[in-house]
Amino acid sequence: MQSEPLYREKLTKVLKEKREAVERDPYRLSFHLMPPTGLLNDPNGFIYWRGEYHLFYQWMPFKTNHGAKCWGHYVTKDFIKWRHEKVALTPTEWFDQNGCYSGSAIIHEEKMYLFYTGNVKDTQGNRQTYQCLAISEDGIHFDKKGPVISLPEGYTAHFRDPKVWKHRDIFYMVVGAQKLDEKGTIALFESKDLLNWKYKGNVIKNENDFLNDFGYMFECPDLFQLNGHDLLIFCPQGLEPKGDFYHNTYQSGYVVGVMDYETGALEHDEFYELDRGFDFYAPQTTTDEQGRRIMFAWMGVPEQNEQNHPTISHDWLHNMTLPRELLYENNKLYQRPLQELVELRQPNVFEKQVHLQPEMFWKLLNETTKGTELLLDFLTLPEDWFQIDIAEAVRLIYSKEKQLFILERKSYVDGKFERRQCFLRNLTSLQIFIDTSAIEIFINEGEEVFSARFYSNMSAHHIHFSSSGSCSFSLQKWSLSSYHIDS
């Protein structure tokens, strides 16, 4: 175990040595947050405070695989201009020496409280976990207070990712967990002062609840209210593919219901996947002064061909999704790109009414592989299929006949096209954000969302539209500016 000053000295040296390699990468992202170097994964401690949004993240700065991670730290006022602050938490204490794992933030008495999982392993690989606290008066410098919760009885050491919120006059915490029978669950705690916590049991109380046998581990829980409904977001591990569902290594999704704070039980409906693409995990939400529920997620999936990404040779790996506003309307959770992102649009918009005839295609020259937004509103669709081909690496297909929306991408593992798809009764609009090596597709104003990393031939700038029959839509295209990031 090394001291914090030594850790920070080593980090400064690594950033200086590897920054040039990262900046040379043609797949370096333009308007998605990525690590200065090394590996990024879960968003942590996402909070609005004193007019700024703080987004911490799991960070392994010294290499592009997992290990004893620290908390990196981005701050913004407008989601366009960002600054990368000094590392917030380092794995340098006895209770977090093998990693400052994921957690959350809350503001109390004009101070920022970070709750995180301290990971400890012995020489045989046996794990211990502690739910830890660090406090800051300025949101930049943090004073570690150590563990506030040790492992309760009835759980394995896979016990992590505390999310804290306040309901009425009581603070609550959910923790992702695994029971002794190796089934996933979510533990609940309550506190009056954020320091002394009382265990209330599992959020899932009913032994006949389908979530009692819904994978072997639940990660990254987040419980909040939206439009009068209680939503629980979490990441179940160990689900087998089922129809169009659960085709990534691990899943991210939510249930909707009613939380009984007296009993600590959540009565809920079925599980819904949040994102239907290849790369989405560990989402976390917060609210701001406007009352918006905003979400970030890691644009990746654990253990899914991570070391095959071409960015590895340039000493970095993974990124965040775009920020999304969550809205619960008509018994459905919608995800929409945050309104501030329109400020990325450069002034000259390309607009056209497009009419496709059977078996013909229309080619749109995209002047750059960096920063493009497309907005399509459909007037008519063919009975069979409509397709968009992007940079010879991504295909978007809608079959009206089968009521399927399909995302295909060229695999960065073997170069073959692979597929994700979902049921979609009707297609009315598409909003597509294309970065150098990331794409996010918002369907019907956020009814469904697909996120994916992709790696195209950098000289392939064209976007092709084709259709099996008569098709018409209005198209708007913007070139997007890059995020401005101060280090």
Short mmCIF file of C-alpha atoms in Angstrom, two decimals:
data_model
loop_
_atom_site.label_atom_id
_atom_site.label_comp_id
_atom_site.label_asym_id
_atom_site.label_seq_id
_atom_site.Cartn_x
_atom_site.Cartn_y
_atom_site.Cartn_z
CA MET A 1 0.00 0.00 0.00
CA GLN A 2 1.44 3.38 -1.02
CA SER A 3 0.89 6.80 0.53
CA GLU A 4 -1.41 9.36 -1.08
CA PRO A 5 1.44 11.80 -1.94
CA LEU A 6 3.36 8.98 -3.65
CA TYR A 7 0.23 7.92 -5.54
CA ARG A 8 -0.37 11.46 -6.79
CA GLU A 9 3.27 11.84 -7.81
CA LYS A 10 3.08 8.62 -9.81
CA LEU A 11 -0.20 9.78 -11.41
CA THR A 12 1.32 13.11 -12.49
CA LYS A 13 4.21 11.28 -14.14
CA VAL A 14 1.97 8.82 -16.00
CA LEU A 15 -0.32 11.59 -17.29
CA LYS A 16 2.66 13.48 -18.65
CA GLU A 17 4.15 10.39 -20.31
CA LYS A 18 0.97 9.04 -21.93
CA ARG A 19 -1.00 12.18 -22.84
CA GLU A 20 0.64 12.45 -26.27
CA ALA A 21 -0.30 8.86 -27.19
CA VAL A 22 -3.92 9.47 -26.22
CA GLU A 23 -4.13 12.73 -28.17
CA ARG A 24 -2.67 11.07 -31.32
CA ASP A 25 -5.43 8.46 -31.46
CA PRO A 26 -7.76 9.05 -34.45
CA TYR A 27 -10.52 7.39 -32.40
CA ARG A 28 -10.14 9.90 -29.56
CA LEU A 29 -13.64 11.13 -28.78
CA SER A 30 -14.88 14.62 -29.54
CA PHE A 31 -17.99 15.14 -27.37
CA HIS A 32 -18.03 12.14 -25.05
CA LEU A 33 -16.12 12.23 -21.78
CA MET A 34 -13.14 9.85 -21.76
CA PRO A 35 -10.17 9.37 -19.41
CA PRO A 36 -7.01 11.48 -19.83
CA THR A 37 -5.25 8.12 -19.99
CA GLY A 38 -5.92 4.58 -18.82
CA LEU A 39 -9.32 2.99 -18.19
CA LEU A 40 -12.63 4.66 -17.27
CA ASN A 41 -15.73 2.83 -16.12
CA ASP A 42 -18.66 3.55 -13.74
CA PRO A 43 -19.91 7.12 -13.21
CA ASN A 44 -19.74 7.94 -9.50
CA GLY A 45 -20.92 10.69 -7.16
CA PHE A 46 -22.94 12.52 -9.83
CA ILE A 47 -24.27 15.63 -8.07
CA TYR A 48 -25.35 19.23 -8.67
CA TRP A 49 -23.86 21.68 -6.15
CA ARG A 50 -23.30 25.43 -6.07
CA GLY A 51 -24.17 25.92 -9.72
CA GLU A 52 -21.96 23.10 -11.03
CA TYR A 53 -22.35 19.44 -11.92
CA HIS A 54 -19.73 17.09 -10.45
CA LEU A 55 -19.22 13.78 -12.23
CA PHE A 56 -16.72 11.43 -10.63
CA TYR A 57 -15.75 8.17 -12.31
CA GLN A 58 -13.95 4.89 -11.74
CA TRP A 59 -10.44 5.39 -13.09
CA MET A 60 -7.42 3.15 -13.55
CA PRO A 61 -4.90 5.74 -14.81
CA PHE A 62 -1.84 3.49 -14.96
CA LYS A 63 -3.07 0.87 -17.42
CA THR A 64 -6.00 -0.07 -19.65
CA ASN A 65 -7.35 -2.91 -17.55
CA HIS A 66 -8.97 -3.12 -14.15
CA GLY A 67 -7.24 -2.87 -10.79
CA ALA A 68 -7.04 -0.70 -7.68
CA LYS A 69 -9.02 2.26 -9.00
CA CYS A 70 -9.25 5.85 -7.89
CA TRP A 71 -12.03 8.39 -8.46
CA GLY A 72 -11.44 10.75 -11.38
CA HIS A 73 -13.39 13.99 -11.38
CA TYR A 74 -15.03 16.14 -14.07
CA VAL A 75 -16.91 19.39 -13.36
CA THR A 76 -19.15 21.51 -15.62
CA LYS A 77 -21.70 24.30 -15.50
CA ASP A 78 -23.24 23.66 -18.92
CA PHE A 79 -22.25 20.12 -20.12
CA ILE A 80 -20.20 21.73 -22.91
CA LYS A 81 -17.19 23.18 -21.09
CA TRP A 82 -15.60 20.79 -18.63
CA ARG A 83 -12.62 20.86 -16.35
CA HIS A 84 -10.77 17.80 -15.14
CA GLU A 85 -10.06 18.26 -11.45
CA LYS A 86 -7.41 16.58 -9.34
CA VAL A 87 -8.13 12.96 -8.46
CA ALA A 88 -10.72 12.87 -5.67
CA LEU A 89 -10.14 9.50 -3.95
CA THR A 90 -7.04 7.31 -4.06
CA PRO A 91 -6.68 3.66 -2.90
CA THR A 92 -4.15 4.45 -0.16
CA GLU A 93 -5.85 3.45 3.14
CA TRP A 94 -6.23 0.08 4.82
CA PHE A 95 -9.97 0.06 4.07
CA ASP A 96 -9.68 0.86 0.32
CA GLN A 97 -6.17 -0.30 -0.58
CA ASN A 98 -7.36 -2.48 -3.49
CA GLY A 99 -9.70 0.09 -4.96
CA CYS A 100 -12.00 3.01 -4.21
CA TYR A 101 -14.97 1.35 -5.84
CA SER A 102 -18.22 2.94 -7.02
CA GLY A 103 -20.55 5.10 -4.97
CA SER A 104 -22.54 8.31 -4.81
CA ALA A 105 -22.67 11.85 -3.42
CA ILE A 106 -25.10 13.88 -1.35
CA ILE A 107 -25.03 17.44 -0.05
CA HIS A 108 -25.58 17.96 3.69
CA GLU A 109 -24.99 21.06 5.81
CA GLU A 110 -23.18 22.76 2.89
CA LYS A 111 -20.71 19.91 2.54
CA MET A 112 -20.33 17.20 -0.08
CA TYR A 113 -20.44 13.65 1.29
CA LEU A 114 -19.01 10.90 -0.93
CA PHE A 115 -19.99 7.31 -0.14
CA TYR A 116 -17.97 4.58 -1.83
CA THR A 117 -16.96 0.95 -1.48
CA GLY A 118 -13.51 0.27 -0.11
CA ASN A 119 -12.16 -2.93 -1.63
CA VAL A 120 -9.57 -5.03 0.22
CA LYS A 121 -8.04 -8.33 -0.90
CA ASP A 122 -5.54 -10.56 0.85
CA THR A 123 -2.71 -12.47 -0.83
CA GLN A 124 -5.06 -15.41 -1.53
CA GLY A 125 -7.58 -13.14 -3.26
CA ASN A 126 -10.15 -13.20 -0.45
CA ARG A 127 -12.21 -10.03 -0.49
CA GLN A 128 -13.43 -7.65 2.20
CA THR A 129 -15.65 -4.66 1.46
CA TYR A 130 -16.48 -1.55 3.45
CA GLN A 131 -18.92 1.24 2.70
CA CYS A 132 -16.82 4.34 3.30
CA LEU A 133 -17.30 8.10 3.65
CA ALA A 134 -15.26 11.11 2.55
CA ILE A 135 -16.33 14.71 3.18
CA SER A 136 -15.47 17.94 1.35
CA GLU A 137 -16.19 21.61 2.00
CA ASP A 138 -15.22 22.73 -1.52
CA GLY A 139 -16.05 19.71 -3.72
CA ILE A 140 -12.37 19.28 -4.64
CA HIS A 141 -10.47 18.21 -1.52
CA PHE A 142 -11.84 15.23 0.40
CA ASP A 143 -11.22 14.06 3.95
CA LYS A 144 -11.66 10.32 4.30
CA LYS A 145 -13.61 9.29 7.41
CA GLY A 146 -13.24 5.55 6.84
CA PRO A 147 -15.90 2.82 6.93
CA VAL A 148 -19.42 3.65 8.10
CA ILE A 149 -20.90 0.23 7.23
CA SER A 150 -19.25 -3.19 7.46
CA LEU A 151 -20.61 -6.30 5.79
CA PRO A 152 -23.95 -7.38 7.38
CA GLU A 153 -24.77 -11.03 7.96
CA GLY A 154 -26.39 -12.90 5.09
CA TYR A 155 -24.25 -11.52 2.27
CA THR A 156 -21.04 -12.45 0.49
CA ALA A 157 -18.25 -9.89 0.16
CA HIS A 158 -19.75 -8.89 -3.22
CA PHE A 159 -21.39 -5.94 -1.53
CA ARG A 160 -20.81 -2.56 -3.18
CA ASP A 161 -21.90 0.65 -4.96
CA PRO A 162 -23.77 2.62 -2.24
CA LYS A 163 -26.34 5.17 -3.48
CA VAL A 164 -27.58 7.66 -0.86
CA TRP A 165 -30.62 9.98 -0.89
CA LYS A 166 -32.91 11.76 1.54
CA HIS A 167 -36.62 11.03 1.98
CA ARG A 168 -38.42 13.40 4.32
CA ASP A 169 -36.10 13.67 7.35
CA ILE A 170 -34.25 10.36 6.92
CA PHE A 171 -31.25 9.41 4.77
CA TYR A 172 -31.36 6.09 2.93
CA MET A 173 -28.74 3.97 1.22
CA VAL A 174 -29.08 1.07 -1.20
CA VAL A 175 -26.12 -1.25 -1.80
CA GLY A 176 -25.73 -3.79 -4.59
CA ALA A 177 -25.29 -7.24 -3.08
CA GLN A 178 -25.08 -11.00 -3.35
CA LYS A 179 -26.80 -13.24 -0.80
CA LEU A 180 -25.10 -16.32 0.66
CA ASP A 181 -27.05 -18.49 -1.79
CA GLU A 182 -25.28 -16.50 -4.57
CA LYS A 183 -28.37 -14.67 -5.77
CA GLY A 184 -28.42 -10.96 -6.46
CA THR A 185 -30.23 -8.52 -4.21
CA ILE A 186 -30.17 -4.93 -2.92
CA ALA A 187 -29.59 -4.07 0.75
CA LEU A 188 -31.22 -1.04 2.39
CA PHE A 189 -29.97 1.15 5.25
CA GLU A 190 -31.25 4.29 6.97
CA SER A 191 -29.59 7.07 8.96
CA LYS A 192 -30.42 10.36 10.64
CA ASP A 193 -26.93 11.88 10.34
CA LEU A 194 -25.13 10.08 7.43
CA LEU A 195 -22.66 8.65 9.97
CA ASN A 196 -24.61 6.00 11.90
CA TRP A 197 -26.51 3.56 9.70
CA LYS A 198 -29.19 1.01 10.56
CA TYR A 199 -29.68 -2.07 8.39
CA LYS A 200 -33.31 -2.53 7.20
CA GLY A 201 -32.93 -5.68 5.09
CA ASN A 202 -33.44 -6.34 1.40
CA VAL A 203 -35.46 -4.02 -0.79
CA ILE A 204 -36.86 -7.18 -2.39
CA LYS A 205 -38.90 -8.67 0.47
CA ASN A 206 -41.23 -11.16 -1.17
CA GLU A 207 -39.56 -14.56 -1.61
CA ASN A 208 -41.85 -15.18 -4.61
CA ASP A 209 -40.60 -12.00 -6.31
CA PHE A 210 -38.99 -12.86 -9.65
CA LEU A 211 -36.02 -10.65 -8.69
CA ASN A 212 -35.10 -13.20 -6.02
CA ASP A 213 -33.74 -15.41 -8.79
CA PHE A 214 -32.68 -12.83 -11.35
CA GLY A 215 -28.93 -13.33 -11.65
CA TYR A 216 -26.13 -13.88 -9.17
CA MET A 217 -25.24 -10.24 -8.37
CA PHE A 218 -26.91 -6.81 -8.54
CA GLU A 219 -24.63 -3.82 -9.06
CA CYS A 220 -25.05 -0.03 -9.12
CA PRO A 221 -28.54 0.42 -7.59
CA ASP A 222 -30.23 3.83 -7.81
CA LEU A 223 -33.67 4.40 -6.25
CA PHE A 224 -35.59 7.62 -6.92
CA GLN A 225 -39.03 9.04 -7.61
CA LEU A 226 -40.11 10.32 -11.02
CA ASN A 227 -43.55 11.71 -11.84
CA GLY A 228 -45.07 10.07 -8.76
CA HIS A 229 -43.50 6.64 -9.36
CA ASP A 230 -40.60 4.97 -7.56
CA LEU A 231 -37.97 3.67 -9.97
CA LEU A 232 -35.17 1.30 -9.08
CA ILE A 233 -32.28 1.17 -11.57
CA PHE A 234 -29.75 -1.65 -11.14
CA CYS A 235 -27.42 -3.95 -13.07
CA PRO A 236 -28.14 -7.68 -12.75
CA GLN A 237 -25.32 -10.07 -13.59
CA GLY A 238 -25.85 -13.65 -14.75
CA LEU A 239 -28.95 -13.38 -16.95
CA GLU A 240 -29.26 -15.69 -19.92
CA PRO A 241 -30.37 -14.25 -23.28
CA LYS A 242 -34.13 -14.32 -23.72
CA GLY A 243 -35.54 -13.39 -27.12
CA ASP A 244 -34.29 -9.88 -27.92
CA PHE A 245 -33.28 -9.28 -24.30
CA TYR A 246 -30.11 -9.73 -22.22
CA HIS A 247 -27.55 -10.21 -24.99
CA ASN A 248 -24.69 -8.29 -23.38
CA THR A 249 -22.45 -9.90 -20.79
CA TYR A 250 -24.24 -7.94 -18.04
CA GLN A 251 -27.44 -5.89 -18.18
CA SER A 252 -28.70 -2.50 -17.00
CA GLY A 253 -32.36 -1.77 -16.41
CA TYR A 254 -35.12 -0.70 -14.06
CA VAL A 255 -38.35 -1.63 -12.33
CA VAL A 256 -41.21 0.76 -11.47
CA GLY A 257 -43.31 0.55 -8.35
CA VAL A 258 -44.07 1.88 -4.89
CA MET A 259 -41.48 2.09 -2.11
CA ASP A 260 -42.73 1.49 1.44
CA TYR A 261 -40.21 3.32 3.61
CA GLU A 262 -41.64 1.83 6.80
CA THR A 263 -40.98 -1.77 5.77
CA GLY A 264 -38.21 -1.04 3.28
CA ALA A 265 -40.00 -3.05 0.58
CA LEU A 266 -40.48 -2.10 -3.06
CA GLU A 267 -43.60 -3.43 -4.79
CA HIS A 268 -42.76 -3.31 -8.48
CA ASP A 269 -43.54 -4.47 -11.99
CA GLU A 270 -41.33 -6.20 -14.59
CA PHE A 271 -37.71 -5.42 -15.46
CA TYR A 272 -36.99 -3.21 -18.48
CA GLU A 273 -33.63 -2.74 -20.16
CA LEU A 274 -32.49 0.87 -20.27
CA ASP A 275 -30.44 0.70 -23.45
CA ARG A 276 -30.72 -1.81 -26.29
CA GLY A 277 -27.22 -1.37 -27.74
CA PHE A 278 -23.85 -3.01 -27.15
CA ASP A 279 -22.22 -0.59 -24.72
CA PHE A 280 -24.11 0.63 -21.67
CA TYR A 281 -23.62 -0.14 -17.98
CA ALA A 282 -23.62 1.24 -14.42
CA PRO A 283 -25.98 4.21 -14.93
CA GLN A 284 -26.26 6.83 -12.20
CA THR A 285 -28.70 9.74 -11.85
CA THR A 286 -29.01 13.02 -10.01
CA THR A 287 -31.40 15.99 -9.89
CA ASP A 288 -30.56 19.66 -10.46
CA GLU A 289 -32.12 22.98 -9.47
CA GLN A 290 -34.55 22.68 -12.40
CA GLY A 291 -35.85 19.39 -10.99
CA ARG A 292 -34.53 17.38 -13.93
CA ARG A 293 -33.53 13.76 -13.38
CA ILE A 294 -30.26 13.43 -15.35
CA MET A 295 -28.38 10.20 -16.07
CA PHE A 296 -24.88 9.26 -17.18
CA ALA A 297 -23.69 5.71 -17.84
CA TRP A 298 -20.47 3.95 -18.69
CA MET A 299 -20.40 3.34 -22.45
CA GLY A 300 -18.98 -0.13 -22.03
CA VAL A 301 -19.69 -3.50 -20.46
CA PRO A 302 -17.40 -5.35 -18.02
CA GLU A 303 -15.41 -8.28 -19.36
CA GLN A 304 -16.78 -7.97 -22.90
CA ASN A 305 -13.75 -8.09 -25.23
CA GLU A 306 -12.32 -5.04 -23.52
CA GLN A 307 -8.74 -5.63 -24.58
CA ASN A 308 -9.73 -5.82 -28.27
CA HIS A 309 -10.57 -2.11 -28.51
CA PRO A 310 -8.17 -0.35 -30.92
CA THR A 311 -7.73 2.49 -28.42
CA ILE A 312 -5.64 0.19 -26.20
CA SER A 313 -2.58 0.90 -28.33
CA HIS A 314 -3.02 4.59 -27.50
CA ASP A 315 -3.22 4.00 -23.74
CA TRP A 316 -6.89 4.70 -23.09
CA LEU A 317 -10.17 2.78 -22.90
CA HIS A 318 -13.89 3.55 -22.52
CA ASN A 319 -16.02 6.67 -22.14
CA MET A 320 -19.26 8.05 -20.73
CA THR A 321 -22.57 8.25 -22.57
CA LEU A 322 -24.06 11.63 -23.31
CA PRO A 323 -26.07 13.08 -20.42
CA ARG A 324 -29.75 12.11 -20.70
CA GLU A 325 -32.84 13.52 -19.07
CA LEU A 326 -35.22 10.86 -17.76
CA LEU A 327 -38.98 11.37 -18.11
CA TYR A 328 -41.72 8.96 -17.06
CA GLU A 329 -44.71 9.37 -19.38
CA ASN A 330 -47.59 7.05 -20.26
CA ASN A 331 -46.17 4.23 -18.14
CA LYS A 332 -42.87 4.40 -20.01
CA LEU A 333 -39.41 5.72 -19.14
CA TYR A 334 -38.08 8.03 -21.85
CA GLN A 335 -34.43 9.09 -22.22
CA ARG A 336 -33.68 12.29 -24.11
CA PRO A 337 -30.40 14.02 -24.85
CA LEU A 338 -29.93 16.86 -22.42
CA GLN A 339 -31.14 20.17 -23.86
CA GLU A 340 -27.76 21.83 -23.31
CA LEU A 341 -26.26 19.65 -26.05
CA VAL A 342 -27.87 21.81 -28.75
CA GLU A 343 -25.04 24.27 -27.98
CA LEU A 344 -22.66 21.83 -29.67
CA ARG A 345 -24.39 22.44 -33.00
CA GLN A 346 -22.40 24.55 -35.44
CA PRO A 347 -24.39 27.29 -37.23
CA ASN A 348 -24.76 25.84 -40.73
CA VAL A 349 -27.49 23.21 -40.62
CA PHE A 350 -28.11 20.99 -43.65
CA GLU A 351 -31.85 20.49 -44.27
CA LYS A 352 -33.58 18.37 -46.88
CA GLN A 353 -36.85 16.61 -47.63
CA VAL A 354 -35.80 13.14 -48.72
CA HIS A 355 -37.93 10.88 -50.94
CA LEU A 356 -36.67 7.36 -51.59
CA GLN A 357 -38.02 5.04 -54.24
CA PRO A 358 -37.91 1.24 -54.07
CA GLU A 359 -34.41 -0.24 -54.03
CA MET A 360 -32.68 3.11 -54.47
CA PHE A 361 -30.27 4.80 -52.09
CA TRP A 362 -29.33 8.36 -51.33
CA LYS A 363 -25.80 9.26 -50.25
CA LEU A 364 -25.16 12.05 -47.76
CA LEU A 365 -21.60 13.29 -47.64
CA ASN A 366 -20.56 13.73 -44.04
CA GLU A 367 -17.57 16.05 -44.17
CA THR A 368 -15.94 14.69 -41.02
CA THR A 369 -15.79 11.58 -38.85
CA LYS A 370 -15.97 13.89 -35.82
CA GLY A 371 -19.12 15.33 -34.37
CA THR A 372 -22.34 14.80 -36.32
CA GLU A 373 -25.98 14.96 -35.25
CA LEU A 374 -28.82 13.73 -37.47
CA LEU A 375 -32.50 14.39 -36.88
CA LEU A 376 -35.04 12.48 -39.00
CA ASP A 377 -38.83 12.90 -38.90
CA PHE A 378 -40.66 10.29 -40.95
CA LEU A 379 -43.65 11.05 -43.16
CA THR A 380 -44.01 7.65 -44.83
CA LEU A 381 -42.27 4.32 -44.37
CA PRO A 382 -42.12 1.26 -46.64
CA GLU A 383 -43.97 -1.87 -45.62
CA ASP A 384 -40.73 -3.86 -45.45
CA TRP A 385 -37.47 -2.09 -44.48
CA PHE A 386 -35.65 1.23 -44.21
CA GLN A 387 -31.88 1.38 -43.65
CA ILE A 388 -29.10 3.84 -42.79
CA ASP A 389 -25.44 2.87 -43.36
CA ILE A 390 -22.87 4.95 -41.47
CA ALA A 391 -19.15 5.04 -42.29
CA GLU A 392 -19.18 1.42 -43.51
CA ALA A 393 -19.27 0.32 -39.87
CA VAL A 394 -22.83 0.82 -38.56
CA ARG A 395 -26.24 -0.13 -39.96
CA LEU A 396 -29.60 1.03 -38.63
CA ILE A 397 -32.56 -0.95 -39.95
CA TYR A 398 -36.27 -0.65 -39.28
CA SER A 399 -38.65 -3.35 -40.45
CA LYS A 400 -42.24 -2.11 -40.36
CA GLU A 401 -43.46 -5.57 -41.30
CA LYS A 402 -41.67 -7.26 -38.36
CA GLN A 403 -41.89 -4.20 -36.08
CA LEU A 404 -38.18 -4.46 -35.32
CA PHE A 405 -35.49 -1.82 -34.97
CA ILE A 406 -32.00 -3.24 -35.54
CA LEU A 407 -28.51 -1.91 -34.84
CA GLU A 408 -25.65 -3.69 -36.58
CA ARG A 409 -21.99 -2.78 -36.16
CA LYS A 410 -18.75 -4.13 -37.53
CA SER A 411 -17.15 -6.02 -34.65
CA TYR A 412 -13.78 -4.75 -33.45
CA VAL A 413 -12.95 -8.37 -32.57
CA ASP A 414 -13.38 -10.21 -35.89
CA GLY A 415 -14.63 -7.58 -38.38
CA LYS A 416 -18.01 -9.31 -38.85
CA PHE A 417 -21.29 -7.48 -38.35
CA GLU A 418 -23.09 -8.19 -35.07
CA ARG A 419 -26.62 -7.25 -34.06
CA ARG A 420 -28.83 -5.89 -31.30
CA GLN A 421 -32.56 -5.32 -31.84
CA CYS A 422 -35.82 -4.48 -30.11
CA PHE A 423 -39.54 -4.54 -30.79
CA LEU A 424 -40.78 -1.19 -32.10
CA ARG A 425 -44.39 -0.79 -33.10
CA ASN A 426 -43.83 2.34 -35.15
CA LEU A 427 -40.94 4.58 -36.16
CA THR A 428 -41.66 8.31 -36.15
CA SER A 429 -38.29 9.94 -35.48
CA LEU A 430 -34.58 9.32 -35.03
CA GLN A 431 -31.99 11.49 -33.32
CA ILE A 432 -28.48 10.16 -33.92
CA PHE A 433 -25.22 11.39 -32.38
CA ILE A 434 -22.09 10.19 -34.20
CA ASP A 435 -18.67 10.68 -32.60
CA THR A 436 -15.33 9.40 -33.86
CA SER A 437 -15.88 5.97 -32.29
CA ALA A 438 -19.24 6.18 -30.51
CA ILE A 439 -22.87 6.36 -31.60
CA GLU A 440 -26.07 6.96 -29.63
CA ILE A 441 -29.49 6.55 -31.27
CA PHE A 442 -32.63 8.01 -29.68
CA ILE A 443 -35.80 6.56 -31.22
CA ASN A 444 -39.20 8.29 -31.10
CA GLU A 445 -37.97 11.01 -28.72
CA GLY A 446 -36.33 8.53 -26.36
CA GLU A 447 -38.82 5.66 -26.37
CA GLU A 448 -35.86 3.35 -27.07
CA VAL A 449 -32.11 4.07 -27.08
CA PHE A 450 -29.15 2.21 -28.58
CA SER A 451 -25.53 2.97 -27.59
CA ALA A 452 -22.43 1.47 -29.16
CA ARG A 453 -18.72 1.93 -29.74
CA PHE A 454 -17.59 1.37 -33.33
CA TYR A 455 -14.38 1.73 -35.29
CA SER A 456 -14.68 2.75 -38.93
CA ASN A 457 -12.19 3.32 -41.69
CA MET A 458 -11.39 6.95 -40.90
CA SER A 459 -11.65 7.87 -44.58
CA ALA A 460 -15.24 6.61 -44.78
CA HIS A 461 -17.39 9.71 -44.33
CA HIS A 462 -20.54 8.81 -46.22
CA ILE A 463 -23.99 8.06 -44.82
CA HIS A 464 -26.30 6.05 -47.09
CA PHE A 465 -30.10 5.91 -46.86
CA SER A 466 -32.00 3.13 -48.60
CA SER A 467 -35.47 1.62 -48.58
CA SER A 468 -37.39 -1.37 -49.89
CA GLY A 469 -40.25 0.88 -51.00
CA SER A 470 -41.43 4.45 -51.15
CA CYS A 471 -40.20 6.40 -48.13
CA SER A 472 -40.08 10.08 -47.19
CA PHE A 473 -38.62 11.97 -44.25
CA SER A 474 -37.29 15.37 -43.30
CA LEU A 475 -33.60 15.48 -42.44
CA GLN A 476 -31.51 17.94 -40.47
CA LYS A 477 -27.75 17.49 -40.04
CA TRP A 478 -25.39 19.47 -37.84
CA SER A 479 -21.65 19.30 -37.43
CA LEU A 480 -20.94 19.30 -33.70
CA SER A 481 -18.20 21.11 -31.83
CA SER A 482 -15.95 19.25 -29.44
CA TYR A 483 -16.22 19.47 -25.69
CA HIS A 484 -13.86 22.04 -24.25
CA ILE A 485 -11.89 20.39 -21.45
CA ASP A 486 -9.47 22.16 -19.11
CA SER A 487 -7.04 19.84 -17.39
#
